[in-house]
Coordinates of N, CA and C in Angstrom, one line a residue:
M1 N 0.8 -1.2 0.0 CA 0.0 0.0 0.0 C 0.9 1.2 0.0
V2 N 0.5 2.2 -0.7 CA 1.3 3.4 -0.8 C 1.0 4.3 0.4
E3 N 2.1 4.8 1.0 CA 1.9 5.6 2.1 C 1.6 7.0 1.7
K4 N 0.6 7.6 2.3 CA 0.2 9.0 1.9 C 0.6 10.0 3.0
K5 N 0.9 11.2 2.5 CA 1.3 12.2 3.4 C 0.2 13.3 3.4
Y6 N -0.2 13.8 4.6 CA -1.1 14.9 4.7 C -0.6 15.9 5.7
I7 N -0.9 17.2 5.4 CA -0.4 18.2 6.3 C -1.6 18.7 7.0
L8 N -1.6 18.6 8.3 CA -2.7 19.1 9.2 C -2.1 20.0 10.3
K9 N -2.6 21.1 10.5 CA -2.2 22.0 11.6 C -0.7 22.2 11.6
N10 N -0.2 22.5 10.4 CA 1.2 22.8 10.1 C 2.2 21.7 10.6
E11 N 1.8 20.5 10.6 CA 2.7 19.4 10.9 C 2.5 18.3 9.9
V12 N 3.5 17.5 9.6 CA 3.4 16.4 8.7 C 3.0 15.2 9.4
Q13 N 2.0 14.5 8.9 CA 1.5 13.2 9.4 C 1.6 12.2 8.3
R14 N 1.8 11.0 8.6 CA 1.9 9.9 7.6 C 0.8 8.9 8.0
F15 N 0.0 8.5 7.0 CA -1.1 7.6 7.2 C -1.1 6.5 6.1
D16 N -1.4 5.3 6.5 CA -1.4 4.2 5.5 C -2.7 4.1 4.7
D17 N -3.8 4.4 5.3 CA -5.1 4.2 4.6 C -5.7 5.5 4.1
G18 N -5.2 6.6 4.4 CA -5.8 7.9 3.9 C -7.1 8.3 4.6
T19 N -7.5 7.6 5.7 CA -8.7 8.0 6.3 C -8.5 9.1 7.4
N20 N -7.3 9.2 7.9 CA -7.1 10.2 9.0 C -6.6 11.5 8.4
N21 N -7.5 12.1 7.7 CA -7.1 13.4 7.1 C -8.2 14.4 7.2
D22 N -7.9 15.7 6.9 CA -8.9 16.7 7.2 C -10.1 16.6 6.3
E23 N -10.1 16.0 5.1 CA -11.3 15.8 4.3 C -12.2 14.8 4.9
H24 N -11.6 13.7 5.5 CA -12.4 12.7 6.1 C -13.1 13.3 7.4
I25 N -12.3 14.1 8.1 CA -12.9 14.7 9.3 C -14.0 15.6 8.9
K26 N -13.8 16.4 7.9 CA -14.9 17.3 7.4 C -16.1 16.5 7.0
D27 N -15.9 15.3 6.4 CA -17.1 14.5 6.0 C -17.8 14.0 7.2
I28 N -17.1 13.6 8.3 CA -17.8 13.2 9.5 C -18.6 14.4 10.0
I29 N -18.1 15.6 10.0 CA -18.8 16.7 10.5 C -20.0 17.0 9.7
K30 N -19.9 16.9 8.4 CA -21.1 17.2 7.5 C -22.2 16.1 7.7
K31 N -21.8 14.9 7.9 CA -22.8 13.8 8.2 C -23.5 14.1 9.5
A32 N -22.7 14.5 10.5 CA -23.3 14.8 11.8 C -24.3 16.0 11.7
E33 N -23.9 17.0 11.0 CA -24.8 18.1 10.7 C -26.1 17.7 10.0
M34 N -26.0 16.9 9.0 CA -27.1 16.4 8.3 C -28.1 15.6 9.2
L35 N -27.5 14.8 10.1 CA -28.3 14.0 11.0 C -29.0 14.9 12.0
Y36 N -28.3 16.0 12.5 CA -28.9 16.9 13.4 C -30.0 17.7 12.7
D37 N -29.9 18.0 11.5 CA -30.9 18.7 10.7 C -32.2 17.7 10.6
N38 N -31.9 16.4 10.4 CA -33.0 15.5 10.4 C -33.7 15.4 11.7
I39 N -33.0 15.4 12.8 CA -33.6 15.4 14.1 C -34.4 16.6 14.4
Q40 N -33.9 17.8 14.0 CA -34.7 19.0 14.1 C -36.0 18.9 13.2
D41 N -35.9 18.4 12.0 CA -37.1 18.3 11.2 C -38.1 17.3 11.8
N42 N -37.6 16.2 12.3 CA -38.5 15.2 13.0 C -39.2 15.8 14.1
N43 N -38.5 16.6 14.9 CA -39.1 17.3 16.0 C -40.2 18.3 15.6
D44 N -39.9 19.1 14.5 CA -40.9 20.0 14.0 C -42.1 19.3 13.5
I45 N -41.9 18.1 12.9 CA -43.1 17.4 12.4 C -43.9 16.9 13.6
C46 N -43.3 16.4 14.6 CA -44.0 15.9 15.8 C -44.8 17.1 16.4
I47 N -44.2 18.2 16.5 CA -44.9 19.4 17.1 C -46.1 19.8 16.2
Q48 N -45.9 19.8 14.9 CA -46.9 20.1 13.9 C -48.1 19.1 14.0
I49 N -47.8 17.9 14.1 CA -48.8 16.9 14.3 C -49.7 17.1 15.6
Y50 N -48.9 17.4 16.6 CA -49.6 17.7 17.9 C -50.6 18.9 17.7
N51 N -50.0 20.0 17.1 CA -50.8 21.2 17.0 C -52.0 21.0 16.1
D52 N -51.8 20.2 15.0 CA -53.0 19.9 14.1 C -54.0 19.1 14.8
R53 N -53.6 18.1 15.6 CA -54.6 17.3 16.3 C -55.3 18.1 17.4
K54 N -54.6 19.0 18.0 CA -55.1 19.8 19.0 C -56.2 20.8 18.4
N55 N -55.9 21.3 17.3 CA -56.9 22.2 16.6 C -58.1 21.4 16.1
K56 N -58.0 20.2 15.9 CA -59.1 19.4 15.4 C -59.9 18.8 16.6
K57 N -59.4 19.2 17.8 CA -60.1 18.8 19.1 C -60.3 17.3 19.2
V58 N -59.2 16.5 19.0 CA -59.3 15.1 19.1 C -59.3 14.7 20.6
D59 N -59.5 13.4 20.9 CA -59.6 12.9 22.2 C -58.4 13.3 23.0
E60 N -58.6 13.5 24.3 CA -57.5 13.9 25.2 C -56.4 12.8 25.3
D61 N -56.8 11.5 25.2 CA -55.8 10.5 25.3 C -54.8 10.6 24.1
V62 N -55.3 10.9 23.0 CA -54.5 11.1 21.8 C -53.6 12.3 22.0
L63 N -54.1 13.4 22.5 CA -53.2 14.5 22.7 C -52.2 14.2 23.8
D64 N -52.5 13.5 24.8 CA -51.5 13.1 25.8 C -50.4 12.3 25.2
A65 N -50.8 11.3 24.4 CA -49.8 10.5 23.7 C -48.9 11.3 22.8
L66 N -49.5 12.2 22.1 CA -48.7 13.1 21.2 C -47.8 14.0 22.0
Q67 N -48.3 14.5 23.1 CA -47.5 15.4 24.0 C -46.3 14.7 24.5
I68 N -46.4 13.4 24.9 CA -45.3 12.6 25.4 C -44.3 12.4 24.2
A69 N -44.8 12.1 23.0 CA -43.9 12.0 21.9 C -43.1 13.2 21.6
C70 N -43.8 14.4 21.7 CA -43.1 15.7 21.5 C -42.1 15.9 22.5
Q71 N -42.4 15.6 23.8 CA -41.4 15.8 24.9 C -40.2 15.0 24.6
N72 N -40.4 13.7 24.2 CA -39.3 12.9 24.0 C -38.5 13.4 22.8
S73 N -39.1 13.9 21.8 CA -38.5 14.4 20.6 C -37.7 15.7 20.9
I74 N -38.2 16.5 21.8 CA -37.5 17.7 22.2 C -36.3 17.3 23.0
E75 N -36.4 16.3 23.9 CA -35.2 15.9 24.7 C -34.1 15.3 23.8
I76 N -34.5 14.6 22.7 CA -33.5 14.1 21.8 C -32.8 15.2 21.1
E77 N -33.6 16.2 20.7 CA -33.0 17.4 20.0 C -32.0 18.1 20.9
K78 N -32.4 18.2 22.2 CA -31.4 18.9 23.1 C -30.1 18.1 23.2
Q79 N -30.2 16.8 23.4 CA -29.0 15.9 23.4 C -28.2 16.1 22.2
A80 N -28.9 16.1 21.0 CA -28.2 16.2 19.8 C -27.5 17.6 19.7
G81 N -28.1 18.6 20.2 CA -27.6 19.9 20.2 C -26.3 20.0 21.0
E82 N -26.3 19.3 22.2 CA -25.1 19.2 23.0 C -23.9 18.5 22.2
I83 N -24.3 17.4 21.5 CA -23.3 16.7 20.8 C -22.8 17.6 19.7
M84 N -23.6 18.3 19.0 CA -23.2 19.2 17.9 C -22.2 20.3 18.5
Q85 N -22.5 20.8 19.7 CA -21.5 21.7 20.3 C -20.1 21.1 20.5
A86 N -20.1 19.8 20.9 CA -18.9 19.1 21.1 C -18.2 18.9 19.7
I87 N -19.0 18.6 18.7 CA -18.4 18.4 17.4 C -17.8 19.7 16.9
E88 N -18.5 20.8 17.1 CA -17.9 22.1 16.7 C -16.6 22.4 17.4
K89 N -16.5 22.0 18.6 CA -15.2 22.1 19.3 C -14.1 21.4 18.6
Y90 N -14.4 20.1 18.3 CA -13.4 19.3 17.6 C -13.2 19.8 16.2
A91 N -14.2 20.3 15.6 CA -14.1 20.8 14.2 C -13.1 21.9 14.1
S92 N -13.0 22.7 15.1 CA -12.1 23.8 15.1 C -10.6 23.4 15.1
Q93 N -10.4 22.1 15.6 CA -9.0 21.6 15.7 C -8.6 21.0 14.4
L94 N -9.4 20.2 13.7 CA -9.1 19.6 12.5 C -7.7 18.9 12.5
D95 N -7.5 18.1 13.5 CA -6.3 17.4 13.5 C -6.5 15.9 13.7
R96 N -5.5 15.1 13.6 CA -5.7 13.7 13.6 C -6.2 13.2 15.0
T97 N -5.9 13.8 16.0 CA -6.4 13.4 17.4 C -7.9 13.6 17.5
S98 N -8.5 14.5 16.8 CA -9.9 14.7 16.9 C -10.8 13.7 16.2
Q99 N -10.2 12.9 15.3 CA -11.0 12.0 14.5 C -11.7 10.9 15.4
P100 N -11.1 10.2 16.3 CA -11.8 9.2 17.1 C -12.9 9.8 17.9
A101 N -12.7 11.0 18.5 CA -13.8 11.6 19.3 C -14.9 12.0 18.3
L102 N -14.6 12.5 17.2 CA -15.7 12.9 16.2 C -16.5 11.7 15.8
E103 N -15.8 10.6 15.5 CA -16.5 9.3 15.1 C -17.4 8.9 16.2
T104 N -17.0 9.0 17.5 CA -17.8 8.6 18.6 C -19.1 9.5 18.7
L105 N -18.9 10.8 18.5 CA -20.0 11.7 18.5 C -20.9 11.5 17.4
L106 N -20.4 11.2 16.2 CA -21.2 10.9 15.1 C -22.1 9.6 15.3
N107 N -21.5 8.6 15.9 CA -22.3 7.4 16.2 C -23.4 7.7 17.2
Q108 N -23.1 8.6 18.2 CA -24.2 9.0 19.1 C -25.3 9.7 18.4
T109 N -24.9 10.6 17.4 CA -25.9 11.3 16.7 C -26.7 10.4 15.8
I110 N -26.1 9.4 15.2 CA -26.8 8.4 14.4 C -27.9 7.7 15.3
I111 N -27.5 7.3 16.5 CA -28.5 6.7 17.4 C -29.6 7.6 17.7
L112 N -29.3 8.9 18.0 CA -30.4 9.8 18.3 C -31.3 10.1 17.1
E113 N -30.7 10.1 15.9 CA -31.5 10.4 14.7 C -32.5 9.2 14.5
K114 N -32.0 8.0 14.8 CA -32.9 6.8 14.6 C -34.0 6.9 15.7
K115 N -33.7 7.3 16.9 CA -34.7 7.4 17.9 C -35.7 8.5 17.5
S116 N -35.2 9.6 17.0 CA -36.1 10.7 16.6 C -37.0 10.3 15.5
K117 N -36.5 9.5 14.6 CA -37.3 9.1 13.5 C -38.4 8.1 14.0
K118 N -38.1 7.2 14.9 CA -39.1 6.3 15.5 C -40.2 7.1 16.2
I119 N -39.8 8.1 16.9 CA -40.8 8.9 17.7 C -41.7 9.7 16.7
M120 N -41.1 10.2 15.6 CA -41.9 11.0 14.6 C -42.9 10.0 13.9
E121 N -42.4 8.8 13.6 CA -43.3 7.8 13.0 C -44.4 7.4 13.9
S122 N -44.1 7.2 15.2 CA -45.2 6.9 16.1 C -46.2 8.0 16.2
A123 N -45.7 9.2 16.2 CA -46.6 10.4 16.3 C -47.5 10.4 15.0
L124 N -47.0 10.0 13.9 CA -47.8 10.0 12.7 C -48.9 8.9 12.8
S125 N -48.6 7.8 13.5 CA -49.6 6.7 13.6 C -50.6 6.9 14.7
I126 N -50.5 7.9 15.5 CA -51.4 8.2 16.6 C -52.7 8.9 16.1

């Protein structure tokens, strides 16, 4: 395998597989941002469903279930927001040492996005 050389933060690093570079780190950040946008959209949909059902004066049990779904969705968005703040911290570094932390944060964001999607889908079915 050809050894590749990348310059990050004014120092020379050598990597065998080419994944520990600033472009890969930027891709991780972009994916996390996209997932966070999805979480925000899912939360907005959940709240819109609640408001629509509330305006139609549906049964209180339905509204209670939707309210719980919205609260869970809001909590997930808050957690994802905290993760995004941590990602922004690492994004400002853009060095090799930030990649493992960014990948961990990305994985947490993926899990939250899946939970958010399930909550939104359950709200749609109520």
